[in-house]
């Protein structure tokens, strides 16, 4: 069984219909899941989170800035993404009137997912978080991300349940620079990111190792699918096994898909089943099966919806 944490307010976070990270992403995912009527999927409403929970990761001044920036109407741009490659378009991180509640729902979903997998009996959860989070820094929005939902979950798990080692695995096609910045000096967390380089945000080189707790696995544009999967098995999976995490957190971006317009990788929908099964197998061995996955990127609506269905189905079959 996969617990699927969702709230309709996360669809109402609306940076504009022309923005690639628009509400149609979550609408497409929900439509695909409901059409499949998966027997191993249970929907759970994200509760409201709190500012205090967000403060486990982000600075008070930054949190104040974000909530003060939520507009009563229209849109408010809080960060411009620099164009650094042919796949980038200089889009902005934007808030709309429902963004404040959506951010609190995401934080609440992160906490509720931790509570659920720690208490059981279910040990696998997916959080349909919008805005996404893996580019968010402790004090700055970046790459459509405002707060790091996955990092909030990790800090809450450590504070509330005394979790020792946590491993993040980020297979979004863009480097998880926010996760790296938040945990770079924390040996209780290992952050692994496999991503395309060169590509925005032009970080995540192999020499960036934090305090020995960061593993960056850059892959070149147009890497053959078979080579990408080989790199995954040779570099990512052994490091997870070495770390023996008590909780595994996935930054689940689906933009390494071959149909993705913002990158140049070759993965197919079925490959996300493989990645998910690999991670669940390691979690079952080392982390009592505990996996929490957070929605990150993926901007081709059909590819995104199909890949999320594949991902949560594989999670639900993993116990």
PDB file of C-alpha atoms in Angstrom:
ATOM      1  CA  UNK A   1       0.000   0.000   0.000  1.00  0.00           C
ATOM      2  CA  UNK A   2       1.239   3.476  -0.900  1.00  0.00           C
ATOM      3  CA  UNK A   3      -0.161   6.415   1.020  1.00  0.00           C
ATOM      4  CA  UNK A   4      -0.715   9.291  -1.411  1.00  0.00           C
ATOM      5  CA  UNK A   5      -0.753  12.656   0.371  1.00  0.00           C
ATOM      6  CA  UNK A   6      -2.635  15.320  -1.576  1.00  0.00           C
ATOM      7  CA  UNK A   7      -4.683  18.465  -1.143  1.00  0.00           C
ATOM      8  CA  UNK A   8      -6.575  20.365  -3.870  1.00  0.00           C
ATOM      9  CA  UNK A   9      -5.043  23.651  -2.715  1.00  0.00           C
ATOM     10  CA  UNK A  10      -1.744  22.419  -4.164  1.00  0.00           C
ATOM     11  CA  UNK A  11      -3.433  22.504  -7.578  1.00  0.00           C
ATOM     12  CA  UNK A  12      -4.557  26.068  -6.882  1.00  0.00           C
ATOM     13  CA  UNK A  13      -0.988  27.302  -6.421  1.00  0.00           C
ATOM     14  CA  UNK A  14      -0.988  29.020  -9.794  1.00  0.00           C
ATOM     15  CA  UNK A  15       2.067  30.769 -11.276  1.00  0.00           C
ATOM     16  CA  UNK A  16       0.131  31.240 -14.520  1.00  0.00           C
ATOM     17  CA  UNK A  17      -1.116  28.985 -17.308  1.00  0.00           C
ATOM     18  CA  UNK A  18       1.922  29.744 -19.476  1.00  0.00           C
ATOM     19  CA  UNK A  19       4.342  28.792 -16.691  1.00  0.00           C
ATOM     20  CA  UNK A  20       5.776  25.295 -17.076  1.00  0.00           C
ATOM     21  CA  UNK A  21       5.263  24.485 -13.372  1.00  0.00           C
ATOM     22  CA  UNK A  22       1.531  25.125 -13.627  1.00  0.00           C
ATOM     23  CA  UNK A  23      -1.438  23.511 -11.945  1.00  0.00           C
ATOM     24  CA  UNK A  24      -2.071  21.232 -14.938  1.00  0.00           C
ATOM     25  CA  UNK A  25       0.816  19.073 -13.708  1.00  0.00           C
ATOM     26  CA  UNK A  26      -1.037  17.962 -10.611  1.00  0.00           C
ATOM     27  CA  UNK A  27      -4.381  17.831 -12.422  1.00  0.00           C
ATOM     28  CA  UNK A  28      -2.863  15.411 -14.955  1.00  0.00           C
ATOM     29  CA  UNK A  29      -1.428  13.224 -12.204  1.00  0.00           C
ATOM     30  CA  UNK A  30      -4.692  13.039 -10.288  1.00  0.00           C
ATOM     31  CA  UNK A  31      -6.712  12.272 -13.413  1.00  0.00           C
ATOM     32  CA  UNK A  32      -4.357   9.443 -14.358  1.00  0.00           C
ATOM     33  CA  UNK A  33      -4.429   7.933 -10.881  1.00  0.00           C
ATOM     34  CA  UNK A  34      -8.199   8.055 -10.618  1.00  0.00           C
ATOM     35  CA  UNK A  35      -8.540   6.455 -14.049  1.00  0.00           C
ATOM     36  CA  UNK A  36      -6.274   3.592 -12.961  1.00  0.00           C
ATOM     37  CA  UNK A  37      -8.112   3.059  -9.635  1.00  0.00           C
ATOM     38  CA  UNK A  38      -5.024   1.415  -8.175  1.00  0.00           C
ATOM     39  CA  UNK A  39      -5.828  -1.100  -5.420  1.00  0.00           C
ATOM     40  CA  UNK A  40      -2.558  -0.457  -3.569  1.00  0.00           C
ATOM     41  CA  UNK A  41      -3.025   3.312  -3.321  1.00  0.00           C
ATOM     42  CA  UNK A  42      -4.781   5.165  -0.507  1.00  0.00           C
ATOM     43  CA  UNK A  43      -5.375   8.898  -0.739  1.00  0.00           C
ATOM     44  CA  UNK A  44      -4.733  10.944   2.401  1.00  0.00           C
ATOM     45  CA  UNK A  45      -5.559  14.635   2.742  1.00  0.00           C
ATOM     46  CA  UNK A  46      -2.580  16.802   3.608  1.00  0.00           C
ATOM     47  CA  UNK A  47      -3.235  18.581   6.897  1.00  0.00           C
ATOM     48  CA  UNK A  48      -2.264  22.184   7.492  1.00  0.00           C
ATOM     49  CA  UNK A  49       1.323  22.503   8.565  1.00  0.00           C
ATOM     50  CA  UNK A  50       2.862  25.174  10.734  1.00  0.00           C
ATOM     51  CA  UNK A  51       5.476  27.868  10.410  1.00  0.00           C
ATOM     52  CA  UNK A  52       7.289  26.255  13.333  1.00  0.00           C
ATOM     53  CA  UNK A  53       7.759  23.100  11.282  1.00  0.00           C
ATOM     54  CA  UNK A  54       9.097  25.080   8.328  1.00  0.00           C
ATOM     55  CA  UNK A  55      11.544  26.734  10.733  1.00  0.00           C
ATOM     56  CA  UNK A  56      13.223  23.352  11.198  1.00  0.00           C
ATOM     57  CA  UNK A  57      14.848  24.079   7.819  1.00  0.00           C
ATOM     58  CA  UNK A  58      14.371  27.701   6.774  1.00  0.00           C
ATOM     59  CA  UNK A  59      15.244  31.001   8.424  1.00  0.00           C
ATOM     60  CA  UNK A  60      12.524  33.027  10.132  1.00  0.00           C
ATOM     61  CA  UNK A  61      13.289  36.094   8.028  1.00  0.00           C
ATOM     62  CA  UNK A  62      12.884  34.130   4.817  1.00  0.00           C
ATOM     63  CA  UNK A  63       9.631  32.524   5.990  1.00  0.00           C
ATOM     64  CA  UNK A  64       8.303  35.980   6.897  1.00  0.00           C
ATOM     65  CA  UNK A  65       9.290  37.241   3.450  1.00  0.00           C
ATOM     66  CA  UNK A  66       7.509  34.393   1.672  1.00  0.00           C
ATOM     67  CA  UNK A  67       4.199  34.706   3.481  1.00  0.00           C
ATOM     68  CA  UNK A  68       4.282  38.503   3.255  1.00  0.00           C
ATOM     69  CA  UNK A  69       4.770  38.114  -0.509  1.00  0.00           C
ATOM     70  CA  UNK A  70       1.626  36.036  -1.105  1.00  0.00           C
ATOM     71  CA  UNK A  71      -0.611  38.367  -3.150  1.00  0.00           C
ATOM     72  CA  UNK A  72      -4.285  39.037  -2.524  1.00  0.00           C
ATOM     73  CA  UNK A  73      -4.807  38.800  -6.271  1.00  0.00           C
ATOM     74  CA  UNK A  74      -2.687  38.240  -9.369  1.00  0.00           C
ATOM     75  CA  UNK A  75       0.907  37.064  -9.126  1.00  0.00           C
ATOM     76  CA  UNK A  76       4.039  37.906  -7.164  1.00  0.00           C
ATOM     77  CA  UNK A  77       7.477  36.989  -8.509  1.00  0.00           C
ATOM     78  CA  UNK A  78       9.985  36.177  -5.771  1.00  0.00           C
ATOM     79  CA  UNK A  79      12.913  34.781  -7.751  1.00  0.00           C
ATOM     80  CA  UNK A  80      14.055  34.861 -11.367  1.00  0.00           C
ATOM     81  CA  UNK A  81      15.834  31.802 -12.767  1.00  0.00           C
ATOM     82  CA  UNK A  82      18.885  32.682 -14.803  1.00  0.00           C
ATOM     83  CA  UNK A  83      19.068  31.246 -18.316  1.00  0.00           C
ATOM     84  CA  UNK A  84      22.177  29.070 -18.419  1.00  0.00           C
ATOM     85  CA  UNK A  85      21.464  26.514 -21.156  1.00  0.00           C
ATOM     86  CA  UNK A  86      19.344  25.933 -24.246  1.00  0.00           C
ATOM     87  CA  UNK A  87      16.735  24.143 -22.130  1.00  0.00           C
ATOM     88  CA  UNK A  88      16.219  27.048 -19.723  1.00  0.00           C
ATOM     89  CA  UNK A  89      13.736  29.819 -20.265  1.00  0.00           C
ATOM     90  CA  UNK A  90      14.279  32.296 -17.440  1.00  0.00           C
ATOM     91  CA  UNK A  91      10.957  31.496 -15.799  1.00  0.00           C
ATOM     92  CA  UNK A  92      10.319  32.898 -12.357  1.00  0.00           C
ATOM     93  CA  UNK A  93       9.338  31.462  -8.991  1.00  0.00           C
ATOM     94  CA  UNK A  94       5.889  32.941  -8.567  1.00  0.00           C
ATOM     95  CA  UNK A  95       3.249  33.078  -5.833  1.00  0.00           C
ATOM     96  CA  UNK A  96      -0.516  33.418  -6.253  1.00  0.00           C
ATOM     97  CA  UNK A  97      -3.308  33.951  -3.682  1.00  0.00           C
ATOM     98  CA  UNK A  98      -3.564  30.236  -2.785  1.00  0.00           C
ATOM     99  CA  UNK A  99       0.194  29.707  -2.527  1.00  0.00           C
ATOM    100  CA  UNK A 100       0.371  30.411   1.197  1.00  0.00           C
ATOM    101  CA  UNK A 101      -2.054  27.638   2.070  1.00  0.00           C
ATOM    102  CA  UNK A 102      -0.451  25.315  -0.478  1.00  0.00           C
ATOM    103  CA  UNK A 103       2.940  25.795   1.189  1.00  0.00           C
ATOM    104  CA  UNK A 104       1.461  25.008   4.593  1.00  0.00           C
ATOM    105  CA  UNK A 105      -0.311  21.946   3.186  1.00  0.00           C
ATOM    106  CA  UNK A 106       2.985  20.707   1.750  1.00  0.00           C
ATOM    107  CA  UNK A 107       4.697  21.116   5.113  1.00  0.00           C
ATOM    108  CA  UNK A 108       1.764  19.413   6.810  1.00  0.00           C
ATOM    109  CA  UNK A 109       1.882  16.589   4.304  1.00  0.00           C
ATOM    110  CA  UNK A 110       5.586  16.088   4.935  1.00  0.00           C
ATOM    111  CA  UNK A 111       4.986  15.785   8.674  1.00  0.00           C
ATOM    112  CA  UNK A 112       1.963  13.524   8.253  1.00  0.00           C
ATOM    113  CA  UNK A 113       3.894  11.238   5.904  1.00  0.00           C
ATOM    114  CA  UNK A 114       6.675  10.865   8.461  1.00  0.00           C
ATOM    115  CA  UNK A 115       4.165  10.069  11.198  1.00  0.00           C
ATOM    116  CA  UNK A 116       2.480   7.499   8.972  1.00  0.00           C
ATOM    117  CA  UNK A 117       5.561   5.543   7.914  1.00  0.00           C
ATOM    118  CA  UNK A 118       7.088   5.674  11.388  1.00  0.00           C
ATOM    119  CA  UNK A 119       3.954   4.404  13.108  1.00  0.00           C
ATOM    120  CA  UNK A 120       2.909   1.971  10.364  1.00  0.00           C
ATOM    121  CA  UNK A 121       1.551  -0.350   9.263  1.00  0.00           C
ATOM    122  CA  UNK A 122       2.152   1.316   5.862  1.00  0.00           C
ATOM    123  CA  UNK A 123       5.775   2.217   5.220  1.00  0.00           C
ATOM    124  CA  UNK A 124       5.602   3.861   1.757  1.00  0.00           C
ATOM    125  CA  UNK A 125       4.275   7.366   1.100  1.00  0.00           C
ATOM    126  CA  UNK A 126       4.185   9.804  -1.808  1.00  0.00           C
ATOM    127  CA  UNK A 127       3.542  13.521  -1.294  1.00  0.00           C
ATOM    128  CA  UNK A 128       2.057  15.397  -4.251  1.00  0.00           C
ATOM    129  CA  UNK A 129       3.741  18.657  -3.312  1.00  0.00           C
ATOM    130  CA  UNK A 130       3.312  21.899  -5.229  1.00  0.00           C
ATOM    131  CA  UNK A 131       5.272  24.130  -5.058  1.00  0.00           C
ATOM    132  CA  UNK A 132       8.123  21.623  -5.365  1.00  0.00           C
ATOM    133  CA  UNK A 133      11.092  21.891  -3.031  1.00  0.00           C
ATOM    134  CA  UNK A 134      14.506  20.467  -3.910  1.00  0.00           C
ATOM    135  CA  UNK A 135      16.009  23.747  -5.190  1.00  0.00           C
ATOM    136  CA  UNK A 136      14.864  25.821  -2.193  1.00  0.00           C
ATOM    137  CA  UNK A 137      17.731  27.117  -0.057  1.00  0.00           C
ATOM    138  CA  UNK A 138      17.513  27.860   3.650  1.00  0.00           C
ATOM    139  CA  UNK A 139      16.909  31.537   2.903  1.00  0.00           C
ATOM    140  CA  UNK A 140      15.967  31.778  -0.765  1.00  0.00           C
ATOM    141  CA  UNK A 141      13.470  30.536  -3.344  1.00  0.00           C
ATOM    142  CA  UNK A 142      14.934  28.970  -6.450  1.00  0.00           C
ATOM    143  CA  UNK A 143      13.804  26.971  -9.453  1.00  0.00           C
ATOM    144  CA  UNK A 144      10.035  27.162  -8.758  1.00  0.00           C
ATOM    145  CA  UNK A 145      10.778  25.852  -5.227  1.00  0.00           C
ATOM    146  CA  UNK A 146       9.910  27.869  -2.115  1.00  0.00           C
ATOM    147  CA  UNK A 147      10.345  25.555   0.894  1.00  0.00           C
ATOM    148  CA  UNK A 148      12.161  22.218   0.932  1.00  0.00           C
ATOM    149  CA  UNK A 149       9.325  19.828   1.695  1.00  0.00           C
ATOM    150  CA  UNK A 150      11.594  16.785   1.820  1.00  0.00           C
ATOM    151  CA  UNK A 151      14.100  18.493   4.121  1.00  0.00           C
ATOM    152  CA  UNK A 152      11.260  19.448   6.470  1.00  0.00           C
ATOM    153  CA  UNK A 153      10.291  15.771   6.615  1.00  0.00           C
ATOM    154  CA  UNK A 154      13.867  14.767   7.426  1.00  0.00           C
ATOM    155  CA  UNK A 155      14.330  17.277  10.224  1.00  0.00           C
ATOM    156  CA  UNK A 156      10.934  16.402  11.681  1.00  0.00           C
ATOM    157  CA  UNK A 157      11.787  12.682  11.607  1.00  0.00           C
ATOM    158  CA  UNK A 158      15.048  13.345  13.426  1.00  0.00           C
ATOM    159  CA  UNK A 159      13.465  15.633  16.023  1.00  0.00           C
ATOM    160  CA  UNK A 160      10.344  13.591  16.700  1.00  0.00           C
ATOM    161  CA  UNK A 161      11.481   9.994  16.242  1.00  0.00           C
ATOM    162  CA  UNK A 162      15.215  10.195  16.841  1.00  0.00           C
ATOM    163  CA  UNK A 163      16.040   8.894  13.381  1.00  0.00           C
ATOM    164  CA  UNK A 164      19.777   8.557  12.937  1.00  0.00           C
ATOM    165  CA  UNK A 165      20.846   8.265   9.308  1.00  0.00           C
ATOM    166  CA  UNK A 166      18.629   9.601   6.525  1.00  0.00           C
ATOM    167  CA  UNK A 167      19.442   9.205   2.838  1.00  0.00           C
ATOM    168  CA  UNK A 168      18.002  11.436   0.137  1.00  0.00           C
ATOM    169  CA  UNK A 169      17.953  10.121  -3.420  1.00  0.00           C
ATOM    170  CA  UNK A 170      17.176  12.727  -6.060  1.00  0.00           C
ATOM    171  CA  UNK A 171      16.622  11.498  -9.624  1.00  0.00           C
ATOM    172  CA  UNK A 172      15.192  14.755 -10.934  1.00  0.00           C
ATOM    173  CA  UNK A 173      17.114  15.749 -14.051  1.00  0.00           C
ATOM    174  CA  UNK A 174      18.197  18.994 -12.319  1.00  0.00           C
ATOM    175  CA  UNK A 175      20.674  18.940  -9.441  1.00  0.00           C
ATOM    176  CA  UNK A 176      19.118  18.987  -5.977  1.00  0.00           C
ATOM    177  CA  UNK A 177      21.132  22.016  -4.968  1.00  0.00           C
ATOM    178  CA  UNK A 178      18.789  23.055  -2.159  1.00  0.00           C
ATOM    179  CA  UNK A 179      19.041  19.704  -0.413  1.00  0.00           C
ATOM    180  CA  UNK A 180      22.810  19.873  -0.771  1.00  0.00           C
ATOM    181  CA  UNK A 181      23.013  23.370   0.703  1.00  0.00           C
ATOM    182  CA  UNK A 182      20.781  22.508   3.651  1.00  0.00           C
ATOM    183  CA  UNK A 183      22.642  19.332   4.667  1.00  0.00           C
ATOM    184  CA  UNK A 184      26.198  19.832   3.343  1.00  0.00           C
ATOM    185  CA  UNK A 185      27.679  19.964   6.850  1.00  0.00           C
ATOM    186  CA  UNK A 186      25.468  17.339   8.484  1.00  0.00           C
ATOM    187  CA  UNK A 187      26.886  13.791   8.598  1.00  0.00           C
ATOM    188  CA  UNK A 188      23.544  12.416   9.843  1.00  0.00           C
ATOM    189  CA  UNK A 189      22.198  12.961   6.315  1.00  0.00           C
ATOM    190  CA  UNK A 190      23.514  11.631   3.003  1.00  0.00           C
ATOM    191  CA  UNK A 191      22.237  13.457  -0.081  1.00  0.00           C
ATOM    192  CA  UNK A 192      22.597  11.690  -3.422  1.00  0.00           C
ATOM    193  CA  UNK A 193      21.680  13.413  -6.676  1.00  0.00           C
ATOM    194  CA  UNK A 194      21.896  11.958 -10.177  1.00  0.00           C
ATOM    195  CA  UNK A 195      21.286  14.705 -12.718  1.00  0.00           C
ATOM    196  CA  UNK A 196      22.214  16.148 -16.082  1.00  0.00           C
ATOM    197  CA  UNK A 197      25.197  18.455 -16.469  1.00  0.00           C
ATOM    198  CA  UNK A 198      25.456  20.902 -18.078  1.00  0.00           C
ATOM    199  CA  UNK A 199      21.983  22.057 -17.091  1.00  0.00           C
ATOM    200  CA  UNK A 200      20.502  24.597 -14.713  1.00  0.00           C
ATOM    201  CA  UNK A 201      21.418  25.254 -11.904  1.00  0.00           C
ATOM    202  CA  UNK A 202      24.936  24.364 -13.104  1.00  0.00           C
ATOM    203  CA  UNK A 203      25.904  22.741  -9.803  1.00  0.00           C
ATOM    204  CA  UNK A 204      26.230  19.187  -8.575  1.00  0.00           C
ATOM    205  CA  UNK A 205      29.709  18.371  -9.822  1.00  0.00           C
ATOM    206  CA  UNK A 206      31.321  15.191  -8.507  1.00  0.00           C
ATOM    207  CA  UNK A 207      33.851  17.161  -6.455  1.00  0.00           C
ATOM    208  CA  UNK A 208      31.052  18.710  -4.373  1.00  0.00           C
ATOM    209  CA  UNK A 209      31.050  16.285  -1.440  1.00  0.00           C
ATOM    210  CA  UNK A 210      30.028  18.369   1.585  1.00  0.00           C
ATOM    211  CA  UNK A 211      31.484  16.853   4.731  1.00  0.00           C
ATOM    212  CA  UNK A 212      31.716  13.536   2.916  1.00  0.00           C
ATOM    213  CA  UNK A 213      27.932  13.148   2.999  1.00  0.00           C
ATOM    214  CA  UNK A 214      27.152  14.387  -0.534  1.00  0.00           C
ATOM    215  CA  UNK A 215      27.268  12.213  -3.628  1.00  0.00           C
ATOM    216  CA  UNK A 216      26.707  13.968  -6.933  1.00  0.00           C
ATOM    217  CA  UNK A 217      26.425  11.819 -10.043  1.00  0.00           C
ATOM    218  CA  UNK A 218      26.339  14.094 -13.106  1.00  0.00           C
ATOM    219  CA  UNK A 219      25.439  12.585 -16.473  1.00  0.00           C
ATOM    220  CA  UNK A 220      25.945  14.221 -19.845  1.00  0.00           C
ATOM    221  CA  UNK A 221      23.103  15.369 -22.117  1.00  0.00           C
ATOM    222  CA  UNK A 222      21.808  12.671 -24.453  1.00  0.00           C
ATOM    223  CA  UNK A 223      23.261   9.877 -22.344  1.00  0.00           C
ATOM    224  CA  UNK A 224      21.994   6.545 -23.635  1.00  0.00           C
ATOM    225  CA  UNK A 225      19.286   5.011 -21.488  1.00  0.00           C
ATOM    226  CA  UNK A 226      21.350   1.872 -20.882  1.00  0.00           C
ATOM    227  CA  UNK A 227      24.331   3.946 -19.752  1.00  0.00           C
ATOM    228  CA  UNK A 228      22.181   6.034 -17.382  1.00  0.00           C
ATOM    229  CA  UNK A 229      20.804   2.894 -15.744  1.00  0.00           C
ATOM    230  CA  UNK A 230      24.293   1.405 -15.497  1.00  0.00           C
ATOM    231  CA  UNK A 231      25.560   4.539 -13.736  1.00  0.00           C
ATOM    232  CA  UNK A 232      22.583   4.334 -11.368  1.00  0.00           C
ATOM    233  CA  UNK A 233      23.399   0.739 -10.430  1.00  0.00           C
ATOM    234  CA  UNK A 234      27.151   1.294 -10.164  1.00  0.00           C
ATOM    235  CA  UNK A 235      27.206   4.573  -8.235  1.00  0.00           C
ATOM    236  CA  UNK A 236      23.870   5.331  -6.564  1.00  0.00           C
ATOM    237  CA  UNK A 237      22.699   1.971  -5.229  1.00  0.00           C
ATOM    238  CA  UNK A 238      25.987   0.937  -3.569  1.00  0.00           C
ATOM    239  CA  UNK A 239      26.198   4.247  -1.699  1.00  0.00           C
ATOM    240  CA  UNK A 240      22.687   3.803  -0.293  1.00  0.00           C
ATOM    241  CA  UNK A 241      23.584   0.320   0.883  1.00  0.00           C
ATOM    242  CA  UNK A 242      26.785   1.650   2.437  1.00  0.00           C
ATOM    243  CA  UNK A 243      24.901   4.309   4.385  1.00  0.00           C
ATOM    244  CA  UNK A 244      22.275   1.861   5.744  1.00  0.00           C
ATOM    245  CA  UNK A 245      19.615   4.550   6.217  1.00  0.00           C
ATOM    246  CA  UNK A 246      16.859   4.399   8.803  1.00  0.00           C
ATOM    247  CA  UNK A 247      14.649   6.444   6.478  1.00  0.00           C
ATOM    248  CA  UNK A 248      14.880   6.871   2.704  1.00  0.00           C
ATOM    249  CA  UNK A 249      13.562  10.074   1.127  1.00  0.00           C
ATOM    250  CA  UNK A 250      13.102  10.410  -2.629  1.00  0.00           C
ATOM    251  CA  UNK A 251      13.129  13.700  -4.514  1.00  0.00           C
ATOM    252  CA  UNK A 252      11.018  12.311  -7.334  1.00  0.00           C
ATOM    253  CA  UNK A 253      11.408  14.442 -10.413  1.00  0.00           C
ATOM    254  CA  UNK A 254      10.357  12.772 -13.648  1.00  0.00           C
ATOM    255  CA  UNK A 255      12.074  15.125 -16.089  1.00  0.00           C
ATOM    256  CA  UNK A 256      14.810  12.689 -17.083  1.00  0.00           C
ATOM    257  CA  UNK A 257      12.065  11.180 -19.257  1.00  0.00           C
ATOM    258  CA  UNK A 258      12.785  11.052 -22.984  1.00  0.00           C
ATOM    259  CA  UNK A 259       9.772  13.285 -23.725  1.00  0.00           C
ATOM    260  CA  UNK A 260      10.808  16.030 -21.305  1.00  0.00           C
ATOM    261  CA  UNK A 261      11.186  19.466 -22.962  1.00  0.00           C
ATOM    262  CA  UNK A 262      13.510  20.931 -20.306  1.00  0.00           C
ATOM    263  CA  UNK A 263      16.337  18.413 -20.549  1.00  0.00           C
ATOM    264  CA  UNK A 264      18.001  15.829 -22.776  1.00  0.00           C
ATOM    265  CA  UNK A 265      17.852  12.390 -21.164  1.00  0.00           C
ATOM    266  CA  UNK A 266      16.425   9.140 -22.485  1.00  0.00           C
ATOM    267  CA  UNK A 267      14.605   7.373 -19.649  1.00  0.00           C
ATOM    268  CA  UNK A 268      11.288   5.715 -20.391  1.00  0.00           C
ATOM    269  CA  UNK A 269       8.259   5.457 -18.127  1.00  0.00           C
ATOM    270  CA  UNK A 270       9.069   1.843 -17.260  1.00  0.00           C
ATOM    271  CA  UNK A 271      12.497   2.916 -15.999  1.00  0.00           C
ATOM    272  CA  UNK A 272      10.882   4.746 -13.101  1.00  0.00           C
ATOM    273  CA  UNK A 273       9.462   1.395 -12.021  1.00  0.00           C
ATOM    274  CA  UNK A 274      13.003   0.028 -11.991  1.00  0.00           C
ATOM    275  CA  UNK A 275      14.354   2.974  -9.984  1.00  0.00           C
ATOM    276  CA  UNK A 276      11.515   2.735  -7.490  1.00  0.00           C
ATOM    277  CA  UNK A 277      11.880  -1.005  -7.001  1.00  0.00           C
ATOM    278  CA  UNK A 278      15.628  -0.616  -6.487  1.00  0.00           C
ATOM    279  CA  UNK A 279      15.080   2.014  -3.803  1.00  0.00           C
ATOM    280  CA  UNK A 280      12.264   0.120  -2.106  1.00  0.00           C
ATOM    281  CA  UNK A 281      14.401  -3.028  -1.969  1.00  0.00           C
ATOM    282  CA  UNK A 282      17.152  -1.143  -0.159  1.00  0.00           C
ATOM    283  CA  UNK A 283      14.645   0.505   2.159  1.00  0.00           C
ATOM    284  CA  UNK A 284      13.149  -2.885   3.003  1.00  0.00           C
ATOM    285  CA  UNK A 285      16.616  -4.158   3.843  1.00  0.00           C
ATOM    286  CA  UNK A 286      17.967  -1.217   5.827  1.00  0.00           C
ATOM    287  CA  UNK A 287      15.130   1.154   6.804  1.00  0.00           C
ATOM    288  CA  UNK A 288      12.312  -1.190   7.847  1.00  0.00           C
ATOM    289  CA  UNK A 289      10.749  -0.394   4.479  1.00  0.00           C
ATOM    290  CA  UNK A 290      10.310   3.308   5.229  1.00  0.00           C
ATOM    291  CA  UNK A 291      10.243   5.456   2.089  1.00  0.00           C
ATOM    292  CA  UNK A 292       8.775   8.933   1.604  1.00  0.00           C
ATOM    293  CA  UNK A 293       8.740  10.341  -1.931  1.00  0.00           C
ATOM    294  CA  UNK A 294       8.134  13.972  -2.875  1.00  0.00           C
ATOM    295  CA  UNK A 295       7.001  15.291  -6.248  1.00  0.00           C
ATOM    296  CA  UNK A 296       9.610  17.529  -7.861  1.00  0.00           C
ATOM    297  CA  UNK A 297       9.952  18.215 -11.623  1.00  0.00           C
ATOM    298  CA  UNK A 298       8.470  16.836 -14.824  1.00  0.00           C
ATOM    299  CA  UNK A 299       6.859  19.142 -17.385  1.00  0.00           C
ATOM    300  CA  UNK A 300       5.537  16.962 -20.191  1.00  0.00           C
ATOM    301  CA  UNK A 301       2.071  16.306 -18.778  1.00  0.00           C
ATOM    302  CA  UNK A 302       1.569  12.851 -20.268  1.00  0.00           C
ATOM    303  CA  UNK A 303       5.049  11.645 -19.378  1.00  0.00           C
ATOM    304  CA  UNK A 304       4.713  13.081 -15.881  1.00  0.00           C
ATOM    305  CA  UNK A 305       1.334  11.472 -15.206  1.00  0.00           C
ATOM    306  CA  UNK A 306       2.410   8.092 -16.574  1.00  0.00           C
ATOM    307  CA  UNK A 307       5.659   8.165 -14.600  1.00  0.00           C
ATOM    308  CA  UNK A 308       3.989   9.067 -11.315  1.00  0.00           C
ATOM    309  CA  UNK A 309       1.500   6.232 -11.798  1.00  0.00           C
ATOM    310  CA  UNK A 310       4.416   3.878 -12.416  1.00  0.00           C
ATOM    311  CA  UNK A 311       6.291   5.182  -9.370  1.00  0.00           C
ATOM    312  CA  UNK A 312       3.487   4.941  -6.828  1.00  0.00           C
ATOM    313  CA  UNK A 313       2.393   1.556  -8.198  1.00  0.00           C
ATOM    314  CA  UNK A 314       5.898   0.191  -7.705  1.00  0.00           C
ATOM    315  CA  UNK A 315       6.036   1.634  -4.189  1.00  0.00           C
ATOM    316  CA  UNK A 316       2.740  -0.038  -3.325  1.00  0.00           C
ATOM    317  CA  UNK A 317       3.969  -3.410  -4.528  1.00  0.00           C
ATOM    318  CA  UNK A 318       7.234  -3.221  -2.619  1.00  0.00           C
ATOM    319  CA  UNK A 319       6.306  -4.489   0.839  1.00  0.00           C
TER     320      UNK A 319
END
